Short mmCIF file of N, CA and C in Angstrom, two decimals:
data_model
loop_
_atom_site.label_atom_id
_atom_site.label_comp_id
_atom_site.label_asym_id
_atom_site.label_seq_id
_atom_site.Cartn_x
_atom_site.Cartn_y
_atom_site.Cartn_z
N UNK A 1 39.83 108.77 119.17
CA UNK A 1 40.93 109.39 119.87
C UNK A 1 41.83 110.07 118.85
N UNK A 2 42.48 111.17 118.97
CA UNK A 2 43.03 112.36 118.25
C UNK A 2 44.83 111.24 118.20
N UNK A 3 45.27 111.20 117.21
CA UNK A 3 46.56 111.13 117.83
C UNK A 3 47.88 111.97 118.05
N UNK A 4 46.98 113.21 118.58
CA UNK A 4 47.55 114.09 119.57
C UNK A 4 47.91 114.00 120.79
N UNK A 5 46.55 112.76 121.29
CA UNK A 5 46.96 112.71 122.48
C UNK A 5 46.93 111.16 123.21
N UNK A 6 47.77 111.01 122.17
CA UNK A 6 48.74 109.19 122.61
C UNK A 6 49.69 109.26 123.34
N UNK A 7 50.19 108.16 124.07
CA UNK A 7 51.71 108.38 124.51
C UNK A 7 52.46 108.22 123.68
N UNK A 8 53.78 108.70 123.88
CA UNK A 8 55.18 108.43 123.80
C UNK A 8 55.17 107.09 122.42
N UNK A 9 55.40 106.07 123.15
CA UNK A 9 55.53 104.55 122.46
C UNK A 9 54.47 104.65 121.78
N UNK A 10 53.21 104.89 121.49
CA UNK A 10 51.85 104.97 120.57
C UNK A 10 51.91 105.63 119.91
N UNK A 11 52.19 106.81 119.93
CA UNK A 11 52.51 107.94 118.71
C UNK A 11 53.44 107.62 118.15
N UNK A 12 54.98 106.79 118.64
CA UNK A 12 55.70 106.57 117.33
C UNK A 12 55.47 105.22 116.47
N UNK A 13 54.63 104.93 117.54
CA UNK A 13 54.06 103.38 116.82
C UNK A 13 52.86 103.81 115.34
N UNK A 14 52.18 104.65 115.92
CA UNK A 14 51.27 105.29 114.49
C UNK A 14 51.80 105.99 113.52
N UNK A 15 53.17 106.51 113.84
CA UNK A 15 53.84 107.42 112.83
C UNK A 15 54.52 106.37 112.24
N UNK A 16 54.83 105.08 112.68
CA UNK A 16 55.49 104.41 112.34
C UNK A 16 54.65 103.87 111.02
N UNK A 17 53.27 103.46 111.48
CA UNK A 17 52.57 102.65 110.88
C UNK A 17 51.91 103.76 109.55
N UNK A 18 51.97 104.59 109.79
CA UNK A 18 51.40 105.55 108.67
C UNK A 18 52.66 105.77 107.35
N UNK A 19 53.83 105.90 108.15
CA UNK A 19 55.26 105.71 106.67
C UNK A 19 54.94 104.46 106.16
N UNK A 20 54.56 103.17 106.66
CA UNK A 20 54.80 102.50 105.92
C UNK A 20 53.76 102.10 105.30
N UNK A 21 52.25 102.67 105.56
CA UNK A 21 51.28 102.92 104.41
C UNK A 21 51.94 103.67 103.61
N UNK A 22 52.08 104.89 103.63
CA UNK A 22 52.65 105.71 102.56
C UNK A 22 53.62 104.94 101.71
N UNK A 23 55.20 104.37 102.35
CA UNK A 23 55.33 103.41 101.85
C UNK A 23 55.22 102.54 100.44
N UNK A 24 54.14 101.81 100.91
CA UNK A 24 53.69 101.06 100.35
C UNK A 24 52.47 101.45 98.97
N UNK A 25 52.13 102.56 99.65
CA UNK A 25 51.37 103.30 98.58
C UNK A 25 52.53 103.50 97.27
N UNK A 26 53.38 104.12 97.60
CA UNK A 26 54.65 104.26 96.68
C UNK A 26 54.97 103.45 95.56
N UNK A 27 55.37 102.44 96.71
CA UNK A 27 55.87 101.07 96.20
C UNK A 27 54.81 100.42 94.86
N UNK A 28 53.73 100.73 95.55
CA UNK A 28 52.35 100.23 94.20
C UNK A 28 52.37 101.12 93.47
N UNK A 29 52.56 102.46 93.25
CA UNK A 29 52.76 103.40 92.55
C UNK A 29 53.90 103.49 91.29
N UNK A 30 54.63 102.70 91.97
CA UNK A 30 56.04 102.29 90.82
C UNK A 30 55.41 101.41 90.12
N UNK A 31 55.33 100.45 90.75
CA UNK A 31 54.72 99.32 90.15
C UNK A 31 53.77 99.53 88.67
N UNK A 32 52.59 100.26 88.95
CA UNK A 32 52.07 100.33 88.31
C UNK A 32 52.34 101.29 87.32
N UNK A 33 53.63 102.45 87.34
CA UNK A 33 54.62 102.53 86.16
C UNK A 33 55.17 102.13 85.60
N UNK A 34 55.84 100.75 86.12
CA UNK A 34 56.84 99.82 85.46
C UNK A 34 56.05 98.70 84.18
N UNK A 35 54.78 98.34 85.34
CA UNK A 35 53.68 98.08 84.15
C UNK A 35 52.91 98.64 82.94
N UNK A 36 53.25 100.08 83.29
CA UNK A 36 53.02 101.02 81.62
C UNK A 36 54.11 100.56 80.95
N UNK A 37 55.51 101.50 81.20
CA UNK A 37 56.68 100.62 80.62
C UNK A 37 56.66 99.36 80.16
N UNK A 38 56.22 98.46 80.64
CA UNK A 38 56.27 96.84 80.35
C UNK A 38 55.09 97.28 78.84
N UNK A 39 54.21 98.18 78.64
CA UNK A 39 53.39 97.89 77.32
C UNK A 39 54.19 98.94 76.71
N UNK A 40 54.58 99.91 76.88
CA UNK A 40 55.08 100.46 75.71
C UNK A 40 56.38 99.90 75.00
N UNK A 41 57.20 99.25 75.99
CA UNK A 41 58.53 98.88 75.82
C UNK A 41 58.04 97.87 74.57
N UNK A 42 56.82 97.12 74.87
CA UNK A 42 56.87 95.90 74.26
C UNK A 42 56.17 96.35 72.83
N UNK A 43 55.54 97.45 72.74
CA UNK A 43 54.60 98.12 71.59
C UNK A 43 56.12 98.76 70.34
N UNK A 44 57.03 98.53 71.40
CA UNK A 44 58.03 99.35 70.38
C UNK A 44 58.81 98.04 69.50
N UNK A 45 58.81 96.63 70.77
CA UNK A 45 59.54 96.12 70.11
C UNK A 45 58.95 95.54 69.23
N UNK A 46 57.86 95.32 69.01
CA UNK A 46 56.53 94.69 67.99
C UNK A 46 56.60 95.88 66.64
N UNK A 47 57.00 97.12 67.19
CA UNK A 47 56.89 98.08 66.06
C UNK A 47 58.04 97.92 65.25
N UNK A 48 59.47 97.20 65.92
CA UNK A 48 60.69 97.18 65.29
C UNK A 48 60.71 96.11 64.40
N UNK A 49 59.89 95.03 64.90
CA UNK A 49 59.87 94.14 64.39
C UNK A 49 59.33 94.02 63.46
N UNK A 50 57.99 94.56 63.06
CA UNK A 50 57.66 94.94 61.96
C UNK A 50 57.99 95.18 60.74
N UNK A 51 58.72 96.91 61.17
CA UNK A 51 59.91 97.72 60.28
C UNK A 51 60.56 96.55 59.49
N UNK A 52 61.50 95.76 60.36
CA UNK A 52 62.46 95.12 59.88
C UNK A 52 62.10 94.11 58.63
N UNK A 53 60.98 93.76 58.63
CA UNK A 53 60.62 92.96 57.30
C UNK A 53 59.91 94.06 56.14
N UNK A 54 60.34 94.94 56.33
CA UNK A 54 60.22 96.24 55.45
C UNK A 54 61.13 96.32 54.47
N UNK A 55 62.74 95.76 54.94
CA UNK A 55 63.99 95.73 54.68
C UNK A 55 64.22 94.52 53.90
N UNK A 56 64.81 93.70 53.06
CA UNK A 56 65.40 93.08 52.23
C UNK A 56 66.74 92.39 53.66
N UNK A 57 67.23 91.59 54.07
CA UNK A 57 68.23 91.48 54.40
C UNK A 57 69.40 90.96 53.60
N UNK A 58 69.28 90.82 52.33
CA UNK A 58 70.54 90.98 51.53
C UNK A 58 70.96 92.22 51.14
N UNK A 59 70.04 93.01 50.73
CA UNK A 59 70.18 94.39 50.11
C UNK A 59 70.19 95.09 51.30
N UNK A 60 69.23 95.56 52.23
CA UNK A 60 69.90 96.67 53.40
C UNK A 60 69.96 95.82 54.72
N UNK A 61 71.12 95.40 54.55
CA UNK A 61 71.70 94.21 55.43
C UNK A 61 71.59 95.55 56.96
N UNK A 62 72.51 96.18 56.91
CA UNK A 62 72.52 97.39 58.55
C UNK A 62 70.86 97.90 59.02
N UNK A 63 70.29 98.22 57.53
CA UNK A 63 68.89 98.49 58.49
C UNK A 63 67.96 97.23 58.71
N UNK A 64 68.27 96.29 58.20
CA UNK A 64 67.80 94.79 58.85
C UNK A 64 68.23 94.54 60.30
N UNK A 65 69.06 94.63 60.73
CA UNK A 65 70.39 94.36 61.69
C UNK A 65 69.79 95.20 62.79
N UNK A 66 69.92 96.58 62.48
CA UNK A 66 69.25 97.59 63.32
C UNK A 66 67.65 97.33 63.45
N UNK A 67 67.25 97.03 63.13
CA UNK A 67 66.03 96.58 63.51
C UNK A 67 65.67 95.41 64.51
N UNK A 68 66.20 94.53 63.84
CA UNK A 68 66.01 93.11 64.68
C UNK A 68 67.16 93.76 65.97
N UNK A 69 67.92 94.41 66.34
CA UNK A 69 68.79 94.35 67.70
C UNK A 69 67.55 95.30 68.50
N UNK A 70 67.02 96.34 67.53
CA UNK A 70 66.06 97.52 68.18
C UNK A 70 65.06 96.74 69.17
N UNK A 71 64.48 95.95 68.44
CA UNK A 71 63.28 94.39 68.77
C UNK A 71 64.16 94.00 69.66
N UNK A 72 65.06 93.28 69.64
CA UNK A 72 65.59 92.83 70.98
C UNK A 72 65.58 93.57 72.12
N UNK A 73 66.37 94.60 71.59
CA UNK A 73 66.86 95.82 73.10
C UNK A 73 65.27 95.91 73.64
N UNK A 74 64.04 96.31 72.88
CA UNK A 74 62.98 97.13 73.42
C UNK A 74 62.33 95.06 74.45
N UNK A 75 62.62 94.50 73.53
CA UNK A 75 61.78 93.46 74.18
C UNK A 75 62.33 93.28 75.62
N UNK A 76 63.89 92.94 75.84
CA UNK A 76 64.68 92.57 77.01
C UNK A 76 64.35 93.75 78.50
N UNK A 77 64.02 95.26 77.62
CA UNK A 77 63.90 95.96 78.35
C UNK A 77 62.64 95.83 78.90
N UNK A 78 61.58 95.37 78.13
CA UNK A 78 60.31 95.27 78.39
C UNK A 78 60.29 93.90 79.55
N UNK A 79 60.93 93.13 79.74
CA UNK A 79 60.84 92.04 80.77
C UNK A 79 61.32 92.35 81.62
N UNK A 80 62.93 92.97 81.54
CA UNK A 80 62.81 93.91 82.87
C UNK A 80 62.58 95.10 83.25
N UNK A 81 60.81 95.38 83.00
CA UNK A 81 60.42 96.16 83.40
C UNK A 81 59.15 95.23 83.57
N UNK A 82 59.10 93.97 82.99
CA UNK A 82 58.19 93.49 84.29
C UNK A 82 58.45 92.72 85.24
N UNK A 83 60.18 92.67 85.40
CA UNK A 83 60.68 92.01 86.70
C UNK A 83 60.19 93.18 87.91
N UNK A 84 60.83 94.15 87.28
CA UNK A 84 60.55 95.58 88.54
C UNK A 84 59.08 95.53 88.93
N UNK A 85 58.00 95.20 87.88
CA UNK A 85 56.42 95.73 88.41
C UNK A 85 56.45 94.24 89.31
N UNK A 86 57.15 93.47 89.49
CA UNK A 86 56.50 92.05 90.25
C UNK A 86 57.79 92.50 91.47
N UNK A 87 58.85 93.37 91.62
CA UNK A 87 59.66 93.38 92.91
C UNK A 87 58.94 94.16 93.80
N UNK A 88 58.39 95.41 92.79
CA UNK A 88 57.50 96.53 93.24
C UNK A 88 56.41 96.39 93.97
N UNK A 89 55.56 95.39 93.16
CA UNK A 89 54.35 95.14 93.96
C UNK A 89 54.81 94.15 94.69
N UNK A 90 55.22 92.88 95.06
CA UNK A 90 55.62 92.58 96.10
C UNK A 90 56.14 92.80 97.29
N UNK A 91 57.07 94.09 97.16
CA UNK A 91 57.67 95.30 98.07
C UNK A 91 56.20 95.75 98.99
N UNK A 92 55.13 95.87 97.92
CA UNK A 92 54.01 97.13 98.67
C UNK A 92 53.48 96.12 99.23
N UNK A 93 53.20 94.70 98.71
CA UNK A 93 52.19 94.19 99.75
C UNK A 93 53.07 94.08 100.86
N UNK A 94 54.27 93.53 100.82
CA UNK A 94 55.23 93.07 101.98
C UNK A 94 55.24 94.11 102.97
N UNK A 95 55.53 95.73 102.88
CA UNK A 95 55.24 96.32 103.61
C UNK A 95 54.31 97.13 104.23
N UNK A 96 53.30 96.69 103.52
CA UNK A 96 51.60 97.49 103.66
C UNK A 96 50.94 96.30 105.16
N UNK A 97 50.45 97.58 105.87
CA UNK A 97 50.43 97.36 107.44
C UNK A 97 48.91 96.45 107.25
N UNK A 98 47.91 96.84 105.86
CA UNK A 98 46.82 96.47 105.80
C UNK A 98 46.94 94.70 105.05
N UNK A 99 48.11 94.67 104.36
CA UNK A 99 47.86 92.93 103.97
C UNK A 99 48.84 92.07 105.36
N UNK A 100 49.90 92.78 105.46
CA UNK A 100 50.83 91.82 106.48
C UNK A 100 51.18 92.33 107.60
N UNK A 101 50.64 93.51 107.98
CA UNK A 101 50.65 93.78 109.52
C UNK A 101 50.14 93.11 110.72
N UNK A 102 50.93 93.80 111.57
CA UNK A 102 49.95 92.79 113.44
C UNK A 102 48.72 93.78 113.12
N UNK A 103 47.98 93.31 114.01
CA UNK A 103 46.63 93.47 113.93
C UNK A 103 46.33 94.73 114.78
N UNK A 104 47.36 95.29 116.04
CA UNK A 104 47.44 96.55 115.92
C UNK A 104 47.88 97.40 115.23
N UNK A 105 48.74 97.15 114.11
CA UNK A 105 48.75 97.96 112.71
C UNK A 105 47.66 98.21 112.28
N UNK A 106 46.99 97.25 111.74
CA UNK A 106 45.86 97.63 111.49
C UNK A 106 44.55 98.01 111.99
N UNK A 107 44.40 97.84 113.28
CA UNK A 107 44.17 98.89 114.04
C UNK A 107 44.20 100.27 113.91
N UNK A 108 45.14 100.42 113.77
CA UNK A 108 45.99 101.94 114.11
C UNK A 108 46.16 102.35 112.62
N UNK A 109 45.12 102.03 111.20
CA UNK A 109 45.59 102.59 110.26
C UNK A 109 44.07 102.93 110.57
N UNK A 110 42.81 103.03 110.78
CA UNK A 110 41.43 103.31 110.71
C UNK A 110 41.41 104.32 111.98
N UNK A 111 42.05 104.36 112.81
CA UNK A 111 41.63 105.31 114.07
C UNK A 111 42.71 104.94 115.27
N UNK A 112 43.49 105.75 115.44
CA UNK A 112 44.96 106.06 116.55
C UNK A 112 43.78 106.04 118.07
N UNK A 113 44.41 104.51 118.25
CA UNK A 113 44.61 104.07 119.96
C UNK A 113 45.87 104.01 120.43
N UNK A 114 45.65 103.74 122.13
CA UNK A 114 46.72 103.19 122.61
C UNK A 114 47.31 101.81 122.39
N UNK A 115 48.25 101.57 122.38
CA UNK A 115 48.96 100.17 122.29
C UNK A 115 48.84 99.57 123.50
N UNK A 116 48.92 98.50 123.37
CA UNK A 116 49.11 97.66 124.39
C UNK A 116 50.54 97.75 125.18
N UNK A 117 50.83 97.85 126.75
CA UNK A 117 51.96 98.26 127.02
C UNK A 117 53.02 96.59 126.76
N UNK A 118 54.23 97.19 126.18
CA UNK A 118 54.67 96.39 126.08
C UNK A 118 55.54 95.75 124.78
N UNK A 119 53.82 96.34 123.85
CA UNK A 119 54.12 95.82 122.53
C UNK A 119 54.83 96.20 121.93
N UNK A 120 55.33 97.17 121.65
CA UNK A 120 56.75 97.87 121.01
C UNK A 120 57.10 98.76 121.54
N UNK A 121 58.14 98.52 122.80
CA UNK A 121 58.96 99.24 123.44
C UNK A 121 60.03 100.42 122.72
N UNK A 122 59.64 101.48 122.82
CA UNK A 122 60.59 102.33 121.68
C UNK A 122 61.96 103.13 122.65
N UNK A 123 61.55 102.80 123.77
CA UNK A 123 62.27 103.04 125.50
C UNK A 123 62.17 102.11 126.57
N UNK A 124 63.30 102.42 127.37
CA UNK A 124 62.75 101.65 128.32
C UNK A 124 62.93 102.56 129.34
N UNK A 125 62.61 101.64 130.94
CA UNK A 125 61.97 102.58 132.06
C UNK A 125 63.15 103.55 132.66
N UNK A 126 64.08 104.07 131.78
CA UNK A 126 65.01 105.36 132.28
C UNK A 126 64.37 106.16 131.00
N UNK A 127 64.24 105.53 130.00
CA UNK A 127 64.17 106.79 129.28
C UNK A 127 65.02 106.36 127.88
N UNK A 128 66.09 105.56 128.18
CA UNK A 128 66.98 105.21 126.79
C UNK A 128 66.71 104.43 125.81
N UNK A 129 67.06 104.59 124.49
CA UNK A 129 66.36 104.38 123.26
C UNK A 129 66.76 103.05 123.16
N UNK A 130 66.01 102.07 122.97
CA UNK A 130 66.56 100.96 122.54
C UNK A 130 66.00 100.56 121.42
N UNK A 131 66.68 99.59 120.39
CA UNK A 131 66.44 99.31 118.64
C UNK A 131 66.59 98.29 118.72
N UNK A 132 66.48 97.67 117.37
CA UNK A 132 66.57 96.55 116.99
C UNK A 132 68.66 96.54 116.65
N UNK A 133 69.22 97.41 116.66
CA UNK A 133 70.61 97.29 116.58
C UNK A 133 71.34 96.41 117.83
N UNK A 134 70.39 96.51 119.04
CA UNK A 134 71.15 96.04 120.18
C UNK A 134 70.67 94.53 120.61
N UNK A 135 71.35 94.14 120.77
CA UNK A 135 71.25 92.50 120.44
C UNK A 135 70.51 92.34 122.36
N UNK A 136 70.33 90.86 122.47
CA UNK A 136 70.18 90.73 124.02
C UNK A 136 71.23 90.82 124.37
N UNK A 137 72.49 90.47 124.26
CA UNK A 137 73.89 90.26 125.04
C UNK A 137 74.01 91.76 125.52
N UNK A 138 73.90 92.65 124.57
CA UNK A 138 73.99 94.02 124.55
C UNK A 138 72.87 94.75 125.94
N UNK A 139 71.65 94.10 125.63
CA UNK A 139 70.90 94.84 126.68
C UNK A 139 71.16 94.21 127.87
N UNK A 140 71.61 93.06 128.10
CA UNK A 140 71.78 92.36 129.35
C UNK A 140 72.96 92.93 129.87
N UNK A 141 73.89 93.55 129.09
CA UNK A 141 74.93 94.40 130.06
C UNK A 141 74.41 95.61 130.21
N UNK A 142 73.92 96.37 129.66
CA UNK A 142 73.38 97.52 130.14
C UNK A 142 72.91 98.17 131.16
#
């Protein structure tokens, strides 16, 4: 089936479900930048560290100093940049329709059907939009 020609509630249910593949594609996409970062960050601070026993620390006390803080800065940065690759990829699985979706998500990421009526009401029977903003108290006066 084309999903051209879904209803209403099904088509925004697949458009729904396709952002948050994309999404999530993203989300792993960072990730797996933050994890380059996490080796270079750490290649620099291994390189500073190095340097620094190059230096005398009685005799060039500042380029000792500057070195060992360089090693610090690159290392600290390097951990958080592998806090980000573990928020990142946790982000993508959390919102990827294929590890933690309903099962018409995933459904609806291989080939656009109809939904089941019911299952995610994006209207109701006038026509008006209802969300997750409106509480029951809210729809029960309505």
């Amino acid at each position: 089936m084309s999903a051209d020609a879904l209803s209403t509630s099904s088509r925004a249910f697949y458009e729904q479900t396709r952002f948050k593949m994309a999404a999530s594609i993203f989300l792993a996409s960072m990730s797996m930048m933050s994890l380059a970062y996490v080796s270079t960050y750490g290649g620099e601070s291994n390189a500073a560290n190095f340097q620094s026993k190059r230096f005398n620390s009685n005799t060039d006390d500042e380029n000792f100093n500057a070195q060992i803080a360089l090693s610090g800065g690159y290392g600290f940065g390097s951990f958080m940049f592998f806090v980000a690759f573990a928020v990142f990829l946790s982000g993508a699985i959390y919102i990827s329709p294929l590890f933690c979706g309903s099962n018409s998500e995933k459904k609806m990421i291989s080939k656009p059907q109809e939904i089941e009526e019911g299952y995610a009401p994006y209207a109701d029977s006038t026509g008006t939009a209802r969300g997750p903003a409106l509480g029951a108290s809210a729809q029960a006066e309505a």
